[in-house]
PDB file of C-alpha atoms and ligand atoms in Angstrom:
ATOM      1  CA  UNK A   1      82.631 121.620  92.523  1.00 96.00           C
ATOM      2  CA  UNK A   2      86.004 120.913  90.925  1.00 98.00           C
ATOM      3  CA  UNK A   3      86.319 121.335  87.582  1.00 98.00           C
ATOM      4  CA  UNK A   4      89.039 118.789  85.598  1.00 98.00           C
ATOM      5  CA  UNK A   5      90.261 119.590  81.987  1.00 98.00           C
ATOM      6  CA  UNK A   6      92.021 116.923  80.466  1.00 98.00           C
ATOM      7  CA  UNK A   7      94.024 118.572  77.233  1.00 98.00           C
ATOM      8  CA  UNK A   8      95.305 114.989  74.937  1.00 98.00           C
ATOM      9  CA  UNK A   9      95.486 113.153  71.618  1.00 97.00           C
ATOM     10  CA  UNK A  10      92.934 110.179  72.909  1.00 97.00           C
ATOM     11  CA  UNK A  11      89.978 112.224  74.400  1.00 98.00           C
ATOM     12  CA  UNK A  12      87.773 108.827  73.448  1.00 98.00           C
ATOM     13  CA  UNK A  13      90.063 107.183  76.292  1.00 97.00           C
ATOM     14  CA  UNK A  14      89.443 110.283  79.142  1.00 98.00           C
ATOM     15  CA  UNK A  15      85.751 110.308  78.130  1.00 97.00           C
ATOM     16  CA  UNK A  16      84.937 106.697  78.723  1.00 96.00           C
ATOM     17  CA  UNK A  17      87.199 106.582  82.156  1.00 95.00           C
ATOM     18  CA  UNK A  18      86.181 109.192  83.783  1.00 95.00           C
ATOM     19  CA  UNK A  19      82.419 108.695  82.760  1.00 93.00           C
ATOM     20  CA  UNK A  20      82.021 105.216  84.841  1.00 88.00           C
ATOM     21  CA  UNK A  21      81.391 104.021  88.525  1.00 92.00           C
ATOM     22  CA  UNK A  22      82.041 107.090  91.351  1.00 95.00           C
ATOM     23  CA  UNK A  23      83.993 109.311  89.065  1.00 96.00           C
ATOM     24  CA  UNK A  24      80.728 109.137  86.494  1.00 96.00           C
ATOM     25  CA  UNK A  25      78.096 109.404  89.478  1.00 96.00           C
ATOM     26  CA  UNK A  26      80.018 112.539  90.952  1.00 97.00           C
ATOM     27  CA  UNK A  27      79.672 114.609  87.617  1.00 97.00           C
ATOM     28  CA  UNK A  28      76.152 113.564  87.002  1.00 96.00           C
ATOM     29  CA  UNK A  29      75.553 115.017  90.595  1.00 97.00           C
ATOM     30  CA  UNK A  30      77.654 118.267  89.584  1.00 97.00           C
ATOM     31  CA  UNK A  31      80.187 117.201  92.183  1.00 97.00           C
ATOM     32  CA  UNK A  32      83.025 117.183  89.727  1.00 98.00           C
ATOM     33  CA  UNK A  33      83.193 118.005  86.012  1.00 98.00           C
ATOM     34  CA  UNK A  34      85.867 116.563  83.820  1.00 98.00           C
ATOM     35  CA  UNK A  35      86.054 118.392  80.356  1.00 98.00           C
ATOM     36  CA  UNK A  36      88.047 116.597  77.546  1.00 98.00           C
ATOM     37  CA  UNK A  37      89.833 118.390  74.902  1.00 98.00           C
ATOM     38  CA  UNK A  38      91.382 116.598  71.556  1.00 98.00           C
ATOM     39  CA  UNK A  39      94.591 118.803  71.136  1.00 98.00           C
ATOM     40  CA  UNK A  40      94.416 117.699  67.695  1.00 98.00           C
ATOM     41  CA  UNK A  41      90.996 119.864  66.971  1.00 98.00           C
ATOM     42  CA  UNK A  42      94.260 123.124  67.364  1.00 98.00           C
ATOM     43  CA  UNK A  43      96.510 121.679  65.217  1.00 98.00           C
ATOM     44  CA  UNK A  44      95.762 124.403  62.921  1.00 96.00           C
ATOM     45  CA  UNK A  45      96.190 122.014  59.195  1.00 96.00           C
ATOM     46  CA  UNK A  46      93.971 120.059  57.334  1.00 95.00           C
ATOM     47  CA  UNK A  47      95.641 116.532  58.803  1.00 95.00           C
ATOM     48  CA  UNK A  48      95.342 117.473  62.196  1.00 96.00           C
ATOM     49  CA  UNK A  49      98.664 117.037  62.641  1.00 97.00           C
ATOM     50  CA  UNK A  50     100.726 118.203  66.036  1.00 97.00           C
ATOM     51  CA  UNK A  51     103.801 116.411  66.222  1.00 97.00           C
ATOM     52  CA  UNK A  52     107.122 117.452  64.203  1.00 97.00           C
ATOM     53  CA  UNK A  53     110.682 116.176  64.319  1.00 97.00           C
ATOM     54  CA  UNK A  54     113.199 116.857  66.994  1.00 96.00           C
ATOM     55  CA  UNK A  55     115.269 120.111  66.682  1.00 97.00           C
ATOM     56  CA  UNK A  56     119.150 118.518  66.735  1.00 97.00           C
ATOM     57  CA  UNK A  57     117.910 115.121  66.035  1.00 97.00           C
ATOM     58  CA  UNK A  58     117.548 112.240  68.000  1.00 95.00           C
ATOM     59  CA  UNK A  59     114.173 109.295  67.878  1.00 93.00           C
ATOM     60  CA  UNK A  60     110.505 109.774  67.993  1.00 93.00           C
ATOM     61  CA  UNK A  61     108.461 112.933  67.082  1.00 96.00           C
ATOM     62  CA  UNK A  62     107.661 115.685  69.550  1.00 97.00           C
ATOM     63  CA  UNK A  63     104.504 117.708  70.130  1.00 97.00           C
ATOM     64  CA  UNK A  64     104.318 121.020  68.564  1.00 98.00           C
ATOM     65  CA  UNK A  65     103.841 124.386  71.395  1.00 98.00           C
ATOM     66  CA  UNK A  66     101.353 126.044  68.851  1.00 98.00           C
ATOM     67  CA  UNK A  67      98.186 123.516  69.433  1.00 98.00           C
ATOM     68  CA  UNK A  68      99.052 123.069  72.679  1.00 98.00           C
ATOM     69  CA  UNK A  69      98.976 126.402  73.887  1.00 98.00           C
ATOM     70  CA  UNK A  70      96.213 127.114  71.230  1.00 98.00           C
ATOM     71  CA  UNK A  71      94.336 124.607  73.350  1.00 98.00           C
ATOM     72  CA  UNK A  72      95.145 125.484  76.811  1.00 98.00           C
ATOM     73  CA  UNK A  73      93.890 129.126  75.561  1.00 98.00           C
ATOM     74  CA  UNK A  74      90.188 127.790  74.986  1.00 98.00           C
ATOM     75  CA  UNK A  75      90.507 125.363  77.953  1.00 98.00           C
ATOM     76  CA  UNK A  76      91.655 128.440  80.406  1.00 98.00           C
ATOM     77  CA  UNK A  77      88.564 131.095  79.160  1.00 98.00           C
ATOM     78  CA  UNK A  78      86.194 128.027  80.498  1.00 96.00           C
ATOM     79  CA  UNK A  79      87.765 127.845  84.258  1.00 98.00           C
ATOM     80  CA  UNK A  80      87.160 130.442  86.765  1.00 97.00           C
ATOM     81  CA  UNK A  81      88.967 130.809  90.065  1.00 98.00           C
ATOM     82  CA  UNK A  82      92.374 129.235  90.774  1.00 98.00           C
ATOM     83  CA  UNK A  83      94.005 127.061  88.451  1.00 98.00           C
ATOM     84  CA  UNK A  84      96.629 124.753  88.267  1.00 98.00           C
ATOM     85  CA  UNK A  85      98.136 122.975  85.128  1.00 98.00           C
ATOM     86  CA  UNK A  86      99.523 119.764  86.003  1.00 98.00           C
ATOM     87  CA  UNK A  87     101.997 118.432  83.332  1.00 98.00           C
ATOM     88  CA  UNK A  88     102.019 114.464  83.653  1.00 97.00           C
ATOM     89  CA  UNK A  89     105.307 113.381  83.080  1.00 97.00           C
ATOM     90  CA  UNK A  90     107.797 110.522  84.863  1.00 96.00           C
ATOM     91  CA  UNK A  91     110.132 113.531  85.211  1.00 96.00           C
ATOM     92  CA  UNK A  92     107.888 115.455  87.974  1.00 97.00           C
ATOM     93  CA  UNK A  93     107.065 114.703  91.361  1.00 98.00           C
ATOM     94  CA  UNK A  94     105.979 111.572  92.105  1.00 98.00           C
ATOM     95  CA  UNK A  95     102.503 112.266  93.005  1.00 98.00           C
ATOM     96  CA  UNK A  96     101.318 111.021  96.684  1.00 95.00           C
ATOM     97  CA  UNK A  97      98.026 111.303  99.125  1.00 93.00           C
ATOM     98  CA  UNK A  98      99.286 114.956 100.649  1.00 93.00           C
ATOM     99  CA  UNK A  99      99.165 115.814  96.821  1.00 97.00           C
ATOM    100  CA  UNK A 100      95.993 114.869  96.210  1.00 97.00           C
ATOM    101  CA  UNK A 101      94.791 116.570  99.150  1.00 96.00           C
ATOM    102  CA  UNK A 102      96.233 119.869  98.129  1.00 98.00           C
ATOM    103  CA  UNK A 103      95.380 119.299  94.179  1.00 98.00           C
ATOM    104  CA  UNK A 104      91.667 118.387  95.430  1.00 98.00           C
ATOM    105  CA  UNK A 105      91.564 121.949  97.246  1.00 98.00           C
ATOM    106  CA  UNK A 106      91.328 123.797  93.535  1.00 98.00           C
ATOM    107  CA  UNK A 107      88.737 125.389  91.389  1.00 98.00           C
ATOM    108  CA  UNK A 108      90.080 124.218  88.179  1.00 98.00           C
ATOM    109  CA  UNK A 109      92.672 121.010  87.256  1.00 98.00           C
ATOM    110  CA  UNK A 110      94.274 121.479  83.814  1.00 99.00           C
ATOM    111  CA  UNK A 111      96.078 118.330  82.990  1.00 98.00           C
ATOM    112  CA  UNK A 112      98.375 118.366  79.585  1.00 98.00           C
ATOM    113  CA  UNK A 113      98.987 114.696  78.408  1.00 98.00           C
ATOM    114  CA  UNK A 114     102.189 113.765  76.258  1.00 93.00           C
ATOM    115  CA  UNK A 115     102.717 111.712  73.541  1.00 87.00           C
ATOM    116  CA  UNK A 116     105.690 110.794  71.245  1.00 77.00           C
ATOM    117  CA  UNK A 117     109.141 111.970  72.856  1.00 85.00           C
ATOM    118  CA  UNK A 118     107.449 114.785  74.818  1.00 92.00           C
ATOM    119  CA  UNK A 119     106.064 118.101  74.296  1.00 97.00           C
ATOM    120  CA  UNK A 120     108.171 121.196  72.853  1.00 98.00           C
ATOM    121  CA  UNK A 121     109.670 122.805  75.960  1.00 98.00           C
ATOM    122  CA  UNK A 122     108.861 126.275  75.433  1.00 98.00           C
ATOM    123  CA  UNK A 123     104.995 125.208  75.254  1.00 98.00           C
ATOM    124  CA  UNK A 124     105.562 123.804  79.008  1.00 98.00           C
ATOM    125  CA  UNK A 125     107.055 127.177  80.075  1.00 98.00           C
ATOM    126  CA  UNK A 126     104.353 128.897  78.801  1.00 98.00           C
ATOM    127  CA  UNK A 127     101.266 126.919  80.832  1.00 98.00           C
ATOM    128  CA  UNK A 128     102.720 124.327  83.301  1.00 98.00           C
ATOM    129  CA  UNK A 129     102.572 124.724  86.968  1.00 98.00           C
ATOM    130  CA  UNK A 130     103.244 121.549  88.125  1.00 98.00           C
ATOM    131  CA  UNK A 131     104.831 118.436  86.586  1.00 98.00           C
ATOM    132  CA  UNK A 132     103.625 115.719  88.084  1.00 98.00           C
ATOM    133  CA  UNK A 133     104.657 111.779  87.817  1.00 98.00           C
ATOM    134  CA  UNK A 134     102.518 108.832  88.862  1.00 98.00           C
ATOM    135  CA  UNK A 135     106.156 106.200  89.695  1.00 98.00           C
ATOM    136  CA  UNK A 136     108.954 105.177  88.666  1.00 97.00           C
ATOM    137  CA  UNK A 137     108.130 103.721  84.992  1.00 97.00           C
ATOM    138  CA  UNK A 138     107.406 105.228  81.953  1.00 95.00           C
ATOM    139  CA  UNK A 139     103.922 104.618  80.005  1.00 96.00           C
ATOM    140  CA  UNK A 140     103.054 105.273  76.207  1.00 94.00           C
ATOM    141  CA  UNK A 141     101.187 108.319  77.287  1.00 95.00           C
ATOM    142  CA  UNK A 142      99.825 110.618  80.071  1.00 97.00           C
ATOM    143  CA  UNK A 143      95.911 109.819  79.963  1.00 98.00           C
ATOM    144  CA  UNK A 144      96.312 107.011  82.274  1.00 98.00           C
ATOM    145  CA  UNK A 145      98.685 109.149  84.644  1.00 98.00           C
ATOM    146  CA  UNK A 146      96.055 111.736  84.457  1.00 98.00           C
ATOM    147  CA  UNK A 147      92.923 109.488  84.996  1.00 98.00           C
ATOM    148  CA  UNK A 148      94.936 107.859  88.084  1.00 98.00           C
ATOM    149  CA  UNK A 149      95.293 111.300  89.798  1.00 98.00           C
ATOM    150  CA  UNK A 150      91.626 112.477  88.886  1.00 98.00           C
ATOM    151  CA  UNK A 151      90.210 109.509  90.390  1.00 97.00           C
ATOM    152  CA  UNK A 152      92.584 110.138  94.019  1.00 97.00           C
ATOM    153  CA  UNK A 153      91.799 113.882  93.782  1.00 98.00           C
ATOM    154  CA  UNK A 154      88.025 113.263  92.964  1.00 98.00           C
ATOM    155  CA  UNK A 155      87.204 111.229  95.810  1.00 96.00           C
ATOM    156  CA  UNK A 156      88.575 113.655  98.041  1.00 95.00           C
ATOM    157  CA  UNK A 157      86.010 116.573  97.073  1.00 96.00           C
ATOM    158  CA  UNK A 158      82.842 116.343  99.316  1.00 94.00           C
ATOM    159  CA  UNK A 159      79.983 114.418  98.470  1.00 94.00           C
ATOM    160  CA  UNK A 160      81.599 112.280  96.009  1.00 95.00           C
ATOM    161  CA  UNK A 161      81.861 109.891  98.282  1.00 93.00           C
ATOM    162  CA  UNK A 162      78.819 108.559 100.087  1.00 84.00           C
ATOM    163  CA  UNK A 163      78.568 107.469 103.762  1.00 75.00           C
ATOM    164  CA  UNK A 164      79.675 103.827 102.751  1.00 70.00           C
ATOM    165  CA  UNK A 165      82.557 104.881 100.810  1.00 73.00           C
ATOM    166  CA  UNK A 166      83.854 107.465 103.396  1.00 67.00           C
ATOM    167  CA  UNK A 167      87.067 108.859 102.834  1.00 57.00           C
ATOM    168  CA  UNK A 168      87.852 108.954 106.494  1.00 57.00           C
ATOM    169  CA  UNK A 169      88.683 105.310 107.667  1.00 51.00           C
ATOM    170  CA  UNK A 170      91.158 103.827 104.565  1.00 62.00           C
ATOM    171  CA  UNK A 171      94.803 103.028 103.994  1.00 67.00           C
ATOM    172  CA  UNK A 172      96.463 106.325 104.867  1.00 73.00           C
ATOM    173  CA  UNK A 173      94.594 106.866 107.706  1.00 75.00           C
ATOM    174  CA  UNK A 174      97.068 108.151 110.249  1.00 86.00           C
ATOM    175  CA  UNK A 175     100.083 107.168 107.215  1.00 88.00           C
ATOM    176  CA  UNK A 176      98.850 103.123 107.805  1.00 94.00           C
ATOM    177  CA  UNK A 177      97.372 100.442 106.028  1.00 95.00           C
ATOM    178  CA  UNK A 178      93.682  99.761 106.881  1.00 94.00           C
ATOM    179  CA  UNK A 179      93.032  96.866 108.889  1.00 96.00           C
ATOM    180  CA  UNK A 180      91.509  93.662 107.041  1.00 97.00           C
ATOM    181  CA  UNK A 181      88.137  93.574 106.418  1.00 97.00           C
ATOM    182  CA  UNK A 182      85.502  90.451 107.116  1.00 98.00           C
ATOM    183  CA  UNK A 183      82.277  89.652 105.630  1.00 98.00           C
ATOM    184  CA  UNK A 184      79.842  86.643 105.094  1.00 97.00           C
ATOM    185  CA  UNK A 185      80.063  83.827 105.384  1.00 98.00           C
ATOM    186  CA  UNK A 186      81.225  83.277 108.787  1.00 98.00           C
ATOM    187  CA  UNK A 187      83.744  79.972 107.762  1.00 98.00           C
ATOM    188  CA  UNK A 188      84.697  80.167 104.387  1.00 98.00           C
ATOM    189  CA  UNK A 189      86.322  76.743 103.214  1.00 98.00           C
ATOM    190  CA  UNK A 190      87.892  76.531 106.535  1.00 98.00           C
ATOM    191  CA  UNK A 191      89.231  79.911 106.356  1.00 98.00           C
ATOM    192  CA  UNK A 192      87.223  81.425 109.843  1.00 98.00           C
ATOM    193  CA  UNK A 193      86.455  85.120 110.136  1.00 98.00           C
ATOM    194  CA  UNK A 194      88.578  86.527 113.783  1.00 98.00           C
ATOM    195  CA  UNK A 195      86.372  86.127 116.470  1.00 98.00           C
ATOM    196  CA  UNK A 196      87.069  88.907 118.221  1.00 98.00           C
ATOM    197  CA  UNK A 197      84.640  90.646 115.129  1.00 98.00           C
ATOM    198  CA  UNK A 198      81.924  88.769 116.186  1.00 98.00           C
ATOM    199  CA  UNK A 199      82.123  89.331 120.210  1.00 98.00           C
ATOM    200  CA  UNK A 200      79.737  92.413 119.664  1.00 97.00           C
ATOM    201  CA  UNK A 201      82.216  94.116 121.959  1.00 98.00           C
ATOM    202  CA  UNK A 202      82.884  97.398 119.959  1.00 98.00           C
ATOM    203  CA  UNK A 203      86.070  98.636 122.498  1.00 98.00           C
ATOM    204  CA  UNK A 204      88.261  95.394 122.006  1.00 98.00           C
ATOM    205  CA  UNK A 205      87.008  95.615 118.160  1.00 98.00           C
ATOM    206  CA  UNK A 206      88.511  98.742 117.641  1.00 97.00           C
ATOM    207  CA  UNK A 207      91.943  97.748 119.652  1.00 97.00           C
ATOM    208  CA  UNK A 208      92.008  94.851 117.522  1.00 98.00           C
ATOM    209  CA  UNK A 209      92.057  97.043 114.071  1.00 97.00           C
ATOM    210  CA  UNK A 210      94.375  99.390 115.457  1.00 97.00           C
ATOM    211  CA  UNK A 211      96.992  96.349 116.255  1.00 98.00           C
ATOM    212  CA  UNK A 212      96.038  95.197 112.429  1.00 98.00           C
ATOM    213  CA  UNK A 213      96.808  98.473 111.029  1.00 97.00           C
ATOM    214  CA  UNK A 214     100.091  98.842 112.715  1.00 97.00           C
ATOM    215  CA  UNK A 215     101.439  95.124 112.478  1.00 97.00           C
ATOM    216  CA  UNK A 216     100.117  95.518 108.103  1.00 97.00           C
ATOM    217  CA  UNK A 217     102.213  98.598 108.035  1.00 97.00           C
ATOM    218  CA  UNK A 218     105.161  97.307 109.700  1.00 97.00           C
ATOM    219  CA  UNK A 219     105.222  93.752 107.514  1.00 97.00           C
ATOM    220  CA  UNK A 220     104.207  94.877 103.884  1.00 97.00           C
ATOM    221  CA  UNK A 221     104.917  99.032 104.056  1.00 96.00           C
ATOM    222  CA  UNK A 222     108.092  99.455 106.794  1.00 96.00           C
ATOM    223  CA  UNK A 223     108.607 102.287 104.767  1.00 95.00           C
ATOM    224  CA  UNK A 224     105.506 104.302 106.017  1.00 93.00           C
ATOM    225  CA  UNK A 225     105.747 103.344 110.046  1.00 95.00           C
ATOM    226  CA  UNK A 226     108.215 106.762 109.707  1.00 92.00           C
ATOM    227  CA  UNK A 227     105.849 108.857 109.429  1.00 92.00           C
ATOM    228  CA  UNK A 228     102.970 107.073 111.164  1.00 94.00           C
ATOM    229  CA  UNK A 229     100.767 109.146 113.506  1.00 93.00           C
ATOM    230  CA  UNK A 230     100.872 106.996 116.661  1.00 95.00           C
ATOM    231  CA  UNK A 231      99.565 107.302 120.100  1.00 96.00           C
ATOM    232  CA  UNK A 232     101.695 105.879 123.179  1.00 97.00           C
ATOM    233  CA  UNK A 233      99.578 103.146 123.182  1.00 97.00           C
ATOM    234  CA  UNK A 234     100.713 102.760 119.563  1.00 97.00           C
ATOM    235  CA  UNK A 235     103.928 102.682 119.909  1.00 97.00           C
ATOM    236  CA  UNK A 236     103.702  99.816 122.948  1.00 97.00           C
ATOM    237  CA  UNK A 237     101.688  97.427 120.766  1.00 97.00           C
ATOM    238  CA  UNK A 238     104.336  98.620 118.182  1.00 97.00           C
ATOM    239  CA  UNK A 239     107.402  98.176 120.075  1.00 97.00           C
ATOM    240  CA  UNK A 240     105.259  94.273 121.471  1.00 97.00           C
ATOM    241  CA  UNK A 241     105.178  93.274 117.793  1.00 97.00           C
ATOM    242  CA  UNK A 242     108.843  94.039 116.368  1.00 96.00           C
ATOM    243  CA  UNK A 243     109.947  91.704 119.765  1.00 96.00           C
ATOM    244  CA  UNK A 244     107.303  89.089 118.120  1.00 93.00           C
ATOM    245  CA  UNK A 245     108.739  89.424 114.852  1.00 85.00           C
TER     246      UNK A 245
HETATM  247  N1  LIG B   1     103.919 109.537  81.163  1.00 96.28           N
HETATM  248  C1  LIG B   1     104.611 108.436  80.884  1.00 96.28           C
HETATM  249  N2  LIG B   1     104.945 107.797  81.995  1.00 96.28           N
HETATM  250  C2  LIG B   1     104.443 108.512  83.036  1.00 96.28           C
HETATM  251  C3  LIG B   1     104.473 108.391  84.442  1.00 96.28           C
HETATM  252  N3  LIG B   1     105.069 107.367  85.050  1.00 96.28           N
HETATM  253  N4  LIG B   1     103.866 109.325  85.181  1.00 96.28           N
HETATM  254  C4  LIG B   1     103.272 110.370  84.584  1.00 96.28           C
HETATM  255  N5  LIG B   1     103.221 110.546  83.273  1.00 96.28           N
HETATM  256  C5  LIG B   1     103.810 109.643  82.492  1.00 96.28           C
END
């Protein structure tokens, strides 16, 4: 069981992504919980207000350390065993698949979503452990960041994932891109499925994917082929394709 905590401004938002499809299947089977917490309910006034004006000056508003820490306070006495507090911001790490494989490892996920200009830096001090980014751009907030690495970290934790959706054979798989993927019909508008799927011969099926994954990897993700796990025979039907190319 991992347990998320999502600490932000638009709980409504958290609630109704994380409730649907796997990610809302795997907490109704106690997989994964995801608790929600509206910051606000700490701001500690009448208005519920958390956000104040910049020390120095400058644009925008930034969050306030009191409800945030206020909040991570009551979020903390729920989690037992380890803990991490992932701050999602486009100033951490950009987050990758050998992150979520380490994040999914935890007891307890605290993720701290910013609005405004950011969140007082002292508060950050205080609870963060890891600042995380999901790319290079910059959103209006960090609930989509955080839903984005719940759902990669989620799928990871065992049983979330049936038989059908099995983690083990995807994009990633040995740092490649999966091979393509065929169902019915058999000849769609002219377009026919590879024949070599339908020969029923399961040895020449699987060389066939494994040529797929590598020549996908080398045309749309170069990038990756780096740090590809490869066998020899990889690297011939590698080295056979770059001549093609
Ligand atoms: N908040 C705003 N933009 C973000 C990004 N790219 N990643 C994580 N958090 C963010």
């Amino acid at each position: 069981m991992l347990n998320f905590e999502v600490m932000t401004l638009f709980p409504d938002l958290v609630r109704s992504g994380c409730q649907t499809s796997i990610l809302g299947r795997a907490q109704n089977h106690g997989y994964i919980h995801v608790g929600v917490t509206d910051i606000r309910d700490y701001s500690g006034n009448r208005n519920g207000r958390v956000d104040d004006y910049p020390y120095g000056g400058g644009a925008g508003m930034v969050m306030q350390p009191g409800p945030v820490v206020r909040c991570f306070r009551d979020v903390k006495a729920r989690c037992s065993g380890s803990l991490r507090v992932i701050y999602v911001t486009p100033q951490g790490q950009v987050f990758h698949q050998k992150m979520a494989e380490e994040f999914a490892k935890e007891d307890n996920l605290i993720f701290l979503c910013g609005h405004y200009e950011g969140v007082d830096e002292r508060a950050l001090e205080a609870i963060v452990t890891d600042y995380v980014s999901i790319g290079d751009y910059v959103l209006t907030g960090g609930e989509l960041p955080a839903m984005v690495m719940i759902d990669a970290i989620a799928r990871l934790v065992p049983g979330v994932l049936g038989n059908r959706e099995s983690a083990e054979f995807e994009s990633f798989h040995d740092n490649l891109l999966e091979y393509p993927q065929y169902t019915r019909p058999e000849d769609f508008e002219g377009r026919k499925v590879p024949e070599i799927l339908l020969s029923g011969h399961h040895a020449n099926i699987d060389r066939w994917r494994r040529e797929q994954e590598i020549r996908r990897t080398l045309e749309r993700r170069p990038d990756l082929m780096e740090q590809a796990d490869l066998t020899e025979e990889d690297r011939r039907t590698l080295r056979r394709l770059k001549e093609e190319q």
